[in-house]
Short mmCIF file of C-alpha atoms in Angstrom, two decimals:
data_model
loop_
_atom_site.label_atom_id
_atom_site.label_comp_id
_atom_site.label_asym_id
_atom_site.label_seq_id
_atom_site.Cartn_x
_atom_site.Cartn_y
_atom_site.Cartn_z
CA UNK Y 1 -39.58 -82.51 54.76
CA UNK Y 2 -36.11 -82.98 55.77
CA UNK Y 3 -35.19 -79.92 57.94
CA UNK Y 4 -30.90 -78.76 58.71
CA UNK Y 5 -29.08 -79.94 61.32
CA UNK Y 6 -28.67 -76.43 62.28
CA UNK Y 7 -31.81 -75.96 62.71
CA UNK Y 8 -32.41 -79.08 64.82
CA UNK Y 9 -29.51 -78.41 67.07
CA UNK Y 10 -31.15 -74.60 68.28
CA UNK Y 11 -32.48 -74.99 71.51
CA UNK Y 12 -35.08 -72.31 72.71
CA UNK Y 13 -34.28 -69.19 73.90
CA UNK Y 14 -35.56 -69.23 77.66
CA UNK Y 15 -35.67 -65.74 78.18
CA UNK Y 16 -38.56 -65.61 75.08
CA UNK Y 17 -39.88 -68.88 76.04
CA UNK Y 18 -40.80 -67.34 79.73
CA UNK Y 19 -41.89 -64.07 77.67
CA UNK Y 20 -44.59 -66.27 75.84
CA UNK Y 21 -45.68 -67.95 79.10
CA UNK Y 22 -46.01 -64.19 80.83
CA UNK Y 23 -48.37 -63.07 78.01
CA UNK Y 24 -50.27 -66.98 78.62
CA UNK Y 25 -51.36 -65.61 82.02
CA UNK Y 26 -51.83 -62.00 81.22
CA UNK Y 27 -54.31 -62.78 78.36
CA UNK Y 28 -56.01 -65.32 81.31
CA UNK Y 29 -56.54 -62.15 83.65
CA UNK Y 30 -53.39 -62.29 85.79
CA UNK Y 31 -51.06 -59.11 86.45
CA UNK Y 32 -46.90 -60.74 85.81
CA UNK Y 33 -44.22 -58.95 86.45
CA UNK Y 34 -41.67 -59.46 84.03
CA UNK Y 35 -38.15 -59.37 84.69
CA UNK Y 36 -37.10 -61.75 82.11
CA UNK Y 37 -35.86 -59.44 79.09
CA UNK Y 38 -33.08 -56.76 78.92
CA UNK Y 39 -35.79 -54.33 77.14
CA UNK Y 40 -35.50 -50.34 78.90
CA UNK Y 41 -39.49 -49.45 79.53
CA UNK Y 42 -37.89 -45.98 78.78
CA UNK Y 43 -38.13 -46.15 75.06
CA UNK Y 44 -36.12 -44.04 72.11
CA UNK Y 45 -35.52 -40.65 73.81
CA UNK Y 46 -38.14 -38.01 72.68
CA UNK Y 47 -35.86 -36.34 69.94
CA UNK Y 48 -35.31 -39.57 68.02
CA UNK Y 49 -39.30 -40.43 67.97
CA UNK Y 50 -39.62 -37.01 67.33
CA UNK Y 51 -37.40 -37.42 64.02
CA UNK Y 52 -39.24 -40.74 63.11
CA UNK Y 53 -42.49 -39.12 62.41
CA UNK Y 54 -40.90 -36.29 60.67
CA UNK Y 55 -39.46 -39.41 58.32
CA UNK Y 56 -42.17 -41.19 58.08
CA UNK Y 57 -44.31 -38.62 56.68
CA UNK Y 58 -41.19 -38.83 53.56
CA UNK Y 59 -42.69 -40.37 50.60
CA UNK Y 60 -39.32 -42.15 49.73
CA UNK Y 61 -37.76 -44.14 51.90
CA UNK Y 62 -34.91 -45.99 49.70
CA UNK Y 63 -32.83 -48.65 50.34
CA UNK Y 64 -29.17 -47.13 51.88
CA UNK Y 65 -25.90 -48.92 50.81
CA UNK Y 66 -25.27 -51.98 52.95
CA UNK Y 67 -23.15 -50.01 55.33
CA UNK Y 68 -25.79 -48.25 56.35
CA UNK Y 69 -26.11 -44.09 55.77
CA UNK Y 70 -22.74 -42.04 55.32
CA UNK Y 71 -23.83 -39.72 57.94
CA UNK Y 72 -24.56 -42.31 60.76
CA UNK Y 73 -21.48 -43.79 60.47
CA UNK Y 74 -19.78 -40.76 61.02
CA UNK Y 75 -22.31 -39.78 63.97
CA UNK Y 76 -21.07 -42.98 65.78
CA UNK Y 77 -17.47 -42.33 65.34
CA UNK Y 78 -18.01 -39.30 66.85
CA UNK Y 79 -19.56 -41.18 69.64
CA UNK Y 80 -16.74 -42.84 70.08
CA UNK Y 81 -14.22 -39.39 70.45
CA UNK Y 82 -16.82 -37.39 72.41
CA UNK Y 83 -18.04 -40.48 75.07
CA UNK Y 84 -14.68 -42.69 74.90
CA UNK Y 85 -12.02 -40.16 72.90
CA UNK Y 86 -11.15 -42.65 70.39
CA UNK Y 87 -10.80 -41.86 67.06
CA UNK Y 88 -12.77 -44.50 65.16
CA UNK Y 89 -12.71 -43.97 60.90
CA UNK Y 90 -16.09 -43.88 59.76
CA UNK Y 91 -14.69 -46.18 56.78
CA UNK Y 92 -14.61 -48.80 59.55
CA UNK Y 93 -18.22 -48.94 61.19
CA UNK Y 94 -20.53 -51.26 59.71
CA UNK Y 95 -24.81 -50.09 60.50
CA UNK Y 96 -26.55 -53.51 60.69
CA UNK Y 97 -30.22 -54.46 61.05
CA UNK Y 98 -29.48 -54.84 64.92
CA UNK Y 99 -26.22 -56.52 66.79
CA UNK Y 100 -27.57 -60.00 65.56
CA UNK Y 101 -27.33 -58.59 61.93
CA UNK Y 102 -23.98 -57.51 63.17
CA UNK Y 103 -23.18 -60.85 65.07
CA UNK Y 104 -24.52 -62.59 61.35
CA UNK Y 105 -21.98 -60.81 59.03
CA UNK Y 106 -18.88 -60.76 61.44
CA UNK Y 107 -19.12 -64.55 62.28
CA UNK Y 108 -19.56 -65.48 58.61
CA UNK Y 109 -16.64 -63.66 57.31
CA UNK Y 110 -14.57 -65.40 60.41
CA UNK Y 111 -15.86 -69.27 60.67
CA UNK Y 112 -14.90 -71.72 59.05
CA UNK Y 113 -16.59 -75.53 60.34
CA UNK Y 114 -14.34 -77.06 62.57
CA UNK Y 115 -12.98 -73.72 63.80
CA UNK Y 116 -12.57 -73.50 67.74
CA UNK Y 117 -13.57 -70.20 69.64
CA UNK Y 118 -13.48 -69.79 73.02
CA UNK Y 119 -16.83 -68.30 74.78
CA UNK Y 120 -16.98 -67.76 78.62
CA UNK Y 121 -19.53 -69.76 80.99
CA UNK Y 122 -21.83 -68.09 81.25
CA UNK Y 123 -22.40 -65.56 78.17
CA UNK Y 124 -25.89 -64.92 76.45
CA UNK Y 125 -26.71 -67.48 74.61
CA UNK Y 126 -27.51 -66.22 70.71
CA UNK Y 127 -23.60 -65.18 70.59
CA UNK Y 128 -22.92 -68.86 70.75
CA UNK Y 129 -25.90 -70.11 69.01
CA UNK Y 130 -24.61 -67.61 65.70
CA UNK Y 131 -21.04 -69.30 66.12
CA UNK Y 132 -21.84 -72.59 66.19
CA UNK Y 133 -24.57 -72.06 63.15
CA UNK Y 134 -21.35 -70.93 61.14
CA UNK Y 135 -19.82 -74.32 62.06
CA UNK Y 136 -17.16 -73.11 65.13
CA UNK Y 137 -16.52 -75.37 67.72
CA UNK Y 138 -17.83 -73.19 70.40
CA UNK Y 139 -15.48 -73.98 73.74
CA UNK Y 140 -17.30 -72.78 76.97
CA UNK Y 141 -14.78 -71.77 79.47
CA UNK Y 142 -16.11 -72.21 82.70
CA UNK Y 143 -15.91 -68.69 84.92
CA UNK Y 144 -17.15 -67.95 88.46
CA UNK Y 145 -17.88 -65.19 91.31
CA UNK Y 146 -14.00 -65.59 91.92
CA UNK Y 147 -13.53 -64.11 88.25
CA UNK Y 148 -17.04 -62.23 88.21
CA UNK Y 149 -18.32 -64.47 85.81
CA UNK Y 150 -15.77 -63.33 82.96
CA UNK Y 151 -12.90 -65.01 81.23
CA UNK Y 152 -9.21 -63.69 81.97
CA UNK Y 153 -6.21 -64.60 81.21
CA UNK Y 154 -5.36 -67.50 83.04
CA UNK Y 155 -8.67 -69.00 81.81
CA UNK Y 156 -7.48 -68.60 78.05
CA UNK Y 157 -4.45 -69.77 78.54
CA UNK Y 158 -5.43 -72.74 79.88
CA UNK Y 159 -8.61 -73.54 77.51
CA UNK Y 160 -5.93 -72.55 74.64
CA UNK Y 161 -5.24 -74.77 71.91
CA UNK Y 162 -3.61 -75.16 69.04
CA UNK Y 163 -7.04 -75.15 66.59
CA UNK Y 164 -8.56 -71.85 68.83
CA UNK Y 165 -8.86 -69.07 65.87
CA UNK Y 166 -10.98 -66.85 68.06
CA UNK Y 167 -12.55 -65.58 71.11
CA UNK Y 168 -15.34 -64.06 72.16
CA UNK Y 169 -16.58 -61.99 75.21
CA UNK Y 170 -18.96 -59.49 76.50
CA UNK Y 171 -17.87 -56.46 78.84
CA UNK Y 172 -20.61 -55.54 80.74
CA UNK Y 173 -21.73 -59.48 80.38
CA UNK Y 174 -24.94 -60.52 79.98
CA UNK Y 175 -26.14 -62.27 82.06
CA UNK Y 176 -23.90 -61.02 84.89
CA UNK Y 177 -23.71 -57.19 84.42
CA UNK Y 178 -19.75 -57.56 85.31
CA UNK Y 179 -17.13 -56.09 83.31
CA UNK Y 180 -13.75 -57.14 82.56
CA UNK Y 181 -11.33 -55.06 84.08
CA UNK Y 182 -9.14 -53.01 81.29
CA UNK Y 183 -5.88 -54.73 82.21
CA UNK Y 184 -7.06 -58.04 81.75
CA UNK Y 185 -9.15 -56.94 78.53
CA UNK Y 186 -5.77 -55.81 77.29
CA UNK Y 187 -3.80 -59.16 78.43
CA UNK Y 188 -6.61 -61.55 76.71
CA UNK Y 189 -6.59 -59.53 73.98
CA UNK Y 190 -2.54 -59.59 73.49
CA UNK Y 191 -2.43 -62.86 74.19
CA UNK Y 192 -5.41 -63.99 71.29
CA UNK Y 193 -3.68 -61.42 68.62
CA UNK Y 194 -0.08 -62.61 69.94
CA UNK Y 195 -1.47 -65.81 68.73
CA UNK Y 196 -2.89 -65.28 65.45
CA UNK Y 197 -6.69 -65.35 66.83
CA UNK Y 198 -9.59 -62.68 66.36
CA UNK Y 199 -11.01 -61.02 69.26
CA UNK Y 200 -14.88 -60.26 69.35
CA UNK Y 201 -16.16 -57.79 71.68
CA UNK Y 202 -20.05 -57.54 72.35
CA UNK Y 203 -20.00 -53.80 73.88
CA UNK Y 204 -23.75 -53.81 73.97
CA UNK Y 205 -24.30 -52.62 76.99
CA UNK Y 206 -20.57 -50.57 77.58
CA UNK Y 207 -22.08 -47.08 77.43
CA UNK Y 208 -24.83 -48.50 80.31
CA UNK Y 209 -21.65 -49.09 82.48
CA UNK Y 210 -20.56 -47.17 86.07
CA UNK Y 211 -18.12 -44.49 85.77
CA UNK Y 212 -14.46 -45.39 87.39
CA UNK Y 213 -13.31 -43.61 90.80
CA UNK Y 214 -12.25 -40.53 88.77
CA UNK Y 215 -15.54 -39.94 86.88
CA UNK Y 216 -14.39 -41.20 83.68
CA UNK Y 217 -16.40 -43.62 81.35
CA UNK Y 218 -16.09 -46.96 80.62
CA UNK Y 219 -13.95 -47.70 77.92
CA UNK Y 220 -14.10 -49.50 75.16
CA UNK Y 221 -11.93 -52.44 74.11
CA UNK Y 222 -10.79 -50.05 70.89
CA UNK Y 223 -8.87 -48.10 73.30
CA UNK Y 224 -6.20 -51.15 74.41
CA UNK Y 225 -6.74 -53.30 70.85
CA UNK Y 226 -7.77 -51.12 67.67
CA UNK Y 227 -7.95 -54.15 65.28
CA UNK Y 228 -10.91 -55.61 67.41
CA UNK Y 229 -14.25 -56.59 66.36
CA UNK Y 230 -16.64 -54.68 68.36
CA UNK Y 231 -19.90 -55.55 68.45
CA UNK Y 232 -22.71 -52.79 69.44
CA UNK Y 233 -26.30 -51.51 69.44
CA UNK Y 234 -28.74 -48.86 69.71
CA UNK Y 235 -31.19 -51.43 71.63
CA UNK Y 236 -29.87 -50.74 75.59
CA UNK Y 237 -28.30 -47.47 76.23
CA UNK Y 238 -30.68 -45.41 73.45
CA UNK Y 239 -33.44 -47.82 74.60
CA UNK Y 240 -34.00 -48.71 70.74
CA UNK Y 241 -35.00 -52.58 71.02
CA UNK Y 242 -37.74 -53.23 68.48
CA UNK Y 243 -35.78 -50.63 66.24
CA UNK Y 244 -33.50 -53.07 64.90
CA UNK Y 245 -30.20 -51.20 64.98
CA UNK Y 246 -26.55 -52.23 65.53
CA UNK Y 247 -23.02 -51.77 64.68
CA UNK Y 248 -19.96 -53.25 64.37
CA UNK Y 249 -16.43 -51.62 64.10
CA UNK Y 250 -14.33 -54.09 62.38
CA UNK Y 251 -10.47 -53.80 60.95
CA UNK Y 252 -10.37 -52.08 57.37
CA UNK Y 253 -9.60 -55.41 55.38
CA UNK Y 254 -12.96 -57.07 56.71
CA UNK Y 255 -15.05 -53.91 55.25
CA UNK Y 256 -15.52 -54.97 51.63
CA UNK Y 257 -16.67 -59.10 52.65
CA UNK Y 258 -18.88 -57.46 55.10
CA UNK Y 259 -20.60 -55.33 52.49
CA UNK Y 260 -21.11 -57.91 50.09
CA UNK Y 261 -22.46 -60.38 52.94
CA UNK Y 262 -24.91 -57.80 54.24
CA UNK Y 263 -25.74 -56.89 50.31
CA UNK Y 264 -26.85 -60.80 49.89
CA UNK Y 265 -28.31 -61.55 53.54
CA UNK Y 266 -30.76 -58.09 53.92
CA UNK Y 267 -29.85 -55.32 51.77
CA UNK Y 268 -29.29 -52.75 54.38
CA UNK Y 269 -30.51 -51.42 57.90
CA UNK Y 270 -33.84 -49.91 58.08
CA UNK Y 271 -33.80 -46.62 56.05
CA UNK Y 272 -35.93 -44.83 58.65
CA UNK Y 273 -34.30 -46.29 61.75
CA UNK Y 274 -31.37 -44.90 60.55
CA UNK Y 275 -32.84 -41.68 59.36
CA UNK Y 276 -33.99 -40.86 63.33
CA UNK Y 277 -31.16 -42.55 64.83
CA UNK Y 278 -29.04 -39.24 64.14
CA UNK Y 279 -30.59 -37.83 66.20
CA UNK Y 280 -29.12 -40.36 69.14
CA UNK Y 281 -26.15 -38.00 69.14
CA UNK Y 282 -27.67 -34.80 69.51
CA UNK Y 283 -26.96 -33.00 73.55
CA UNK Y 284 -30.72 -33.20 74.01
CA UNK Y 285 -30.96 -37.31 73.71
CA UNK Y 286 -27.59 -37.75 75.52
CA UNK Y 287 -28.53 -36.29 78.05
CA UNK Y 288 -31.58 -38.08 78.56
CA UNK Y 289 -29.93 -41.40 78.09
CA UNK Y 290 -27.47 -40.49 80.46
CA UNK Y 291 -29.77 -39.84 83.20
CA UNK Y 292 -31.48 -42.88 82.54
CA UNK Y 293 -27.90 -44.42 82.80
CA UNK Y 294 -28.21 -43.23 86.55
CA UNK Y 295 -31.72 -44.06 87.12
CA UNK Y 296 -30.56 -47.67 86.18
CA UNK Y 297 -28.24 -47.42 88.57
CA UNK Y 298 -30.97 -46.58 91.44
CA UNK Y 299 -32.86 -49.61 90.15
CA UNK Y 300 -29.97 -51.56 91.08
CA UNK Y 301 -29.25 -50.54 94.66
CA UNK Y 302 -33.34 -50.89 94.92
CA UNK Y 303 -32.80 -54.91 94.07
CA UNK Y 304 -29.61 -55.75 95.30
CA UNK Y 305 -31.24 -54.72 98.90
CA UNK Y 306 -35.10 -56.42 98.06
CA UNK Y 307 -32.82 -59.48 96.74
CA UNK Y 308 -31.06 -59.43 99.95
CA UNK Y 309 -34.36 -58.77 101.76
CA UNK Y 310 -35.67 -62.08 100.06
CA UNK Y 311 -32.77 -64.13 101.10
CA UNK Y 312 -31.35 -64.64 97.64
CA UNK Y 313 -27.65 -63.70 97.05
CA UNK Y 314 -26.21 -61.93 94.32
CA UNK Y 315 -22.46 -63.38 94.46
CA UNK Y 316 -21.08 -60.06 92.01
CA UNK Y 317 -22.99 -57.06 92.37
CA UNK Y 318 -23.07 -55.80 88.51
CA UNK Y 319 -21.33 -52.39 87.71
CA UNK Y 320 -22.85 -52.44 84.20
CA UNK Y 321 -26.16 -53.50 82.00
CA UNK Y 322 -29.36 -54.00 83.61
CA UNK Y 323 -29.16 -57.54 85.15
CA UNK Y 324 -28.29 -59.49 88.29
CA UNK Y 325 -27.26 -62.87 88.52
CA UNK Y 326 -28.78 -64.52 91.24
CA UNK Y 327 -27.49 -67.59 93.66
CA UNK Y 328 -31.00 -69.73 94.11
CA UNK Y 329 -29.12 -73.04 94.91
CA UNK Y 330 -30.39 -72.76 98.97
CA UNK Y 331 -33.93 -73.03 98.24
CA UNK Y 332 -33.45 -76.69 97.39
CA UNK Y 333 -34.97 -76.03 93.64
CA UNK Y 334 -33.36 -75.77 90.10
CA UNK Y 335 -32.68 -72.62 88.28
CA UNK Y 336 -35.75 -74.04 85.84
CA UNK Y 337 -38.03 -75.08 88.38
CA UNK Y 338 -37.11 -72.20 90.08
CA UNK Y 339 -38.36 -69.52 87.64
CA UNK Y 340 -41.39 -72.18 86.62
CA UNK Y 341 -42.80 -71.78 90.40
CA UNK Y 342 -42.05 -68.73 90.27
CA UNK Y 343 -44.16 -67.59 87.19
CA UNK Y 344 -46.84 -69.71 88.36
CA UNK Y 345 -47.01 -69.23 91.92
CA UNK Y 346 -46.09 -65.65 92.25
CA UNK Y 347 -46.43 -64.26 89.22
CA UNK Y 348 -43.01 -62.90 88.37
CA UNK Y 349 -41.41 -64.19 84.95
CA UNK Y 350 -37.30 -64.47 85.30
CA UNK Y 351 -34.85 -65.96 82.86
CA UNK Y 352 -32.72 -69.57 84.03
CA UNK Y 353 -29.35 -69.79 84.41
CA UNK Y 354 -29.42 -72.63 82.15
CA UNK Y 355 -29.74 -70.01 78.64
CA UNK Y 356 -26.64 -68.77 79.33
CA UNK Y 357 -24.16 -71.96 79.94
CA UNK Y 358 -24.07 -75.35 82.43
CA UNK Y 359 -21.41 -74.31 84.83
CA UNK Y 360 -23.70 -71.78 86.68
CA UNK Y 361 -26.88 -72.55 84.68
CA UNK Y 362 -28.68 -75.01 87.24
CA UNK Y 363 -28.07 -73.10 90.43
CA UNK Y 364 -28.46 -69.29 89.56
CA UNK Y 365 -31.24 -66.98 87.79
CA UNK Y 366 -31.00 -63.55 85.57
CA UNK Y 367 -33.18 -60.46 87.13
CA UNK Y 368 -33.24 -57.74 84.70
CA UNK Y 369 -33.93 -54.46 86.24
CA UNK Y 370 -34.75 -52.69 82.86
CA UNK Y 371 -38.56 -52.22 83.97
CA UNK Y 372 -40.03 -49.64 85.77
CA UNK Y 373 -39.16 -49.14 89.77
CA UNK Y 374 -42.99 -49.68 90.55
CA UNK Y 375 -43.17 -53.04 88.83
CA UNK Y 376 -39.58 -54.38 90.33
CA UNK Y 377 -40.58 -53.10 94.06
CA UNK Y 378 -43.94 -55.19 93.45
CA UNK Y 379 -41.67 -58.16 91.97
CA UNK Y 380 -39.31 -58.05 95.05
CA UNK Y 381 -41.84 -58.43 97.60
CA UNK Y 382 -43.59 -61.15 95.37
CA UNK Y 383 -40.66 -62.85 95.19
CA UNK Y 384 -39.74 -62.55 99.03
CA UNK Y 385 -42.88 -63.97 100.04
CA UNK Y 386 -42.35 -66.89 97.35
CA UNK Y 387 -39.01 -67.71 99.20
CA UNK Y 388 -40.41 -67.61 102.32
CA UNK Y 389 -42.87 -70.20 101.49
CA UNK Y 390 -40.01 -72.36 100.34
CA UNK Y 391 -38.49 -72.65 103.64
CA UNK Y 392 -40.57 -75.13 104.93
CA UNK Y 393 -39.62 -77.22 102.00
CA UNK Y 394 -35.62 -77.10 102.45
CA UNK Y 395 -35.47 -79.54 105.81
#
């Protein structure tokens, strides 16, 4: 059988691939603590479970239109005035199976082969993986702790060219948890649309974010560049991952190819995952995922110090998601045979640098913090008595 070249040139997603290993040695009898997925252990808030038994006990569940339901498109734009006080249309949001299903349509409406996009170094790795499927000719722009791990402006301009139609970052990054700073979110962004180029914003993780020195929220990329492509999803800050829910907000013109692209790829979002998602935007569930916004934050103060404990430096502390991006280069291993040894000798399943890009991918690993504070206190001290029995090894 004579397979794609597409599908030849995927390379496995590390985070999973440790995932599968994990469950290896917890089916053999061992207790792993896994900090290798962005998944909350918090789960839908109570209101939205609530609201998907009282739908599933519905005896018709139709398909919606490939936009997704009327009324959750209005419910997030009025997300977006009540958390970020932009007006968003409703005419403009786009419900997708997920922010891969939302990744899917807006990258094959904007691709063409041969089309160069610029993606910072390093950036999670199925963004890429979705552009160069469509035939781009992804660009990696190599970033560092100097620019917390994200592209500005000085980056694009030099990794510019004359065939760039496109570029694409994350603000609060994974794998990083940094966020660009507004100003320079505003510069790239003038500078790509200045230039004829689309700009495409994963804001996954933008309502997980900290709140600036006057209390207010993070804001969204809509707020310095309306005719952005936003990319979003009800997996991280409504804890919603095996719900299968995203958006996008895309520019009015790109509505009708997205509609017929979703109509031809998968019909429409879940009908009952959208059903309970209203209820995401009632008080009762933001409040709840708000305080689990700040109990995220505790989690991170409780590993930045058992990280520092362990003698493994986080070069930017995050100020958003749920990850940290840790230095390992000092214990004289690999980011890979780094997180191997550490699966198998202390039992705690992390994610290589190498997923997310070469320039930091051999000499740093991603911690997510999205499981419970038990499990990451146990991890920590596993992990700081792994690295102390490394020591020996560095002469």
């Amino acid at each position: 059988m004579k397979v794609s070249q597409r599908a030849q040139s995927i390379t496995p997603f590390l985070a999973m691939e440790f995932g599968k290993h994990a469950a290896e040695l917890e089916a053999a009898g061992h207790r792993v603590i896994k900090l290798n997925l962005g998944e909350p252990d918090f789960g839908a808030p109570p209101t939205v479970l609530a609201e998907l038994q009282r739908v599933a006990s519905q005896a018709a569940l139709p398909y919606t239109g490939a936009l997704g339901l009327p009324a959750l498109r209005e419910a997030i734009a009025g997300f977006y005035q009540s958390q970020h006080g932009i007006t968003v249309s409703p005419e403009r949001i786009v419900v997708t199976a997920g922010a891969s299903a939302a990744l899917l349509l807006v990258t094959a409406a904007l691709v063409d082969p041969g089309d160069e996009v610029l993606v910072g170094d390093p950036s999670y790795p199925c963004n890429r993986q979705f552009l160069s499927g469509f035939g781009a000719n992804v660009r990696l722009v190599p970033t560092d702790a100097a620019s917390r791990f994200q592209l500005d402006l000085a980056a694009v301009q030099r990794h510019w060219s004359a065939r760039t139609q496109g570029l694409m970052l994350a603000t609060p990054s994974n794998p990083t948890g940094t966020s660009v700073p507004a100003a320079e979110l505003a510069a790239i962004c003038d500078w790509a649309k200045r230039h004829g180029a689309w700009r495409l914003i994963d804001e996954i993780y933008l309502n997980l974010s900290d709140a600036d020195a006057q209390g207010r929220p993070a804001q969204t990329v809509l707020a310095v560049d309306p005719e952005a492509i936003v990319i979003n999803s009800f997996s991280k800050y409504f804890g919603m991952t095996g719900w299968r829910l995203g958006w996008a907000v895309v520019p009015e013109a790109l509505v009708p190819l997205l509609e017929r692209l979703a109509q031809n790829y998968y019909i429409c979002a879940s009908t009952p995952a959208q059903l309970a998602a209203l209820a995401c935007f009632t008080p009762e569930a933001l409040a709840v995922c708000e305080a689990r916004r700040a109990e995220f934050a505790g989690r991170r103060t409780l590993v930045l110090e058992g990280l520092a404990h362990a003698g493994l430096p986080v070069p930017v502390q995050p100020d958003g998601a749920f990850y940290v991006y840790i230095d390992v280069s000092h214990t004289g291993l690999d980011s890979m045979q780094f997180c191997q040894r550490a699966l198998r000798e202390a039992r705690v399943a992390l994610t290589p640098g190498h997923d997310f890009g070469p320039s930091s991918g051999g000499t740093h690993v991603r911690l997510s913090y999205a499981a419970s504070r038990e499990d990451l206190q146990e991890g920590l001290a596993r992990l700081a008595a792994f690295v102390a029995g490394l020591k020996p090894r560095q002469t």
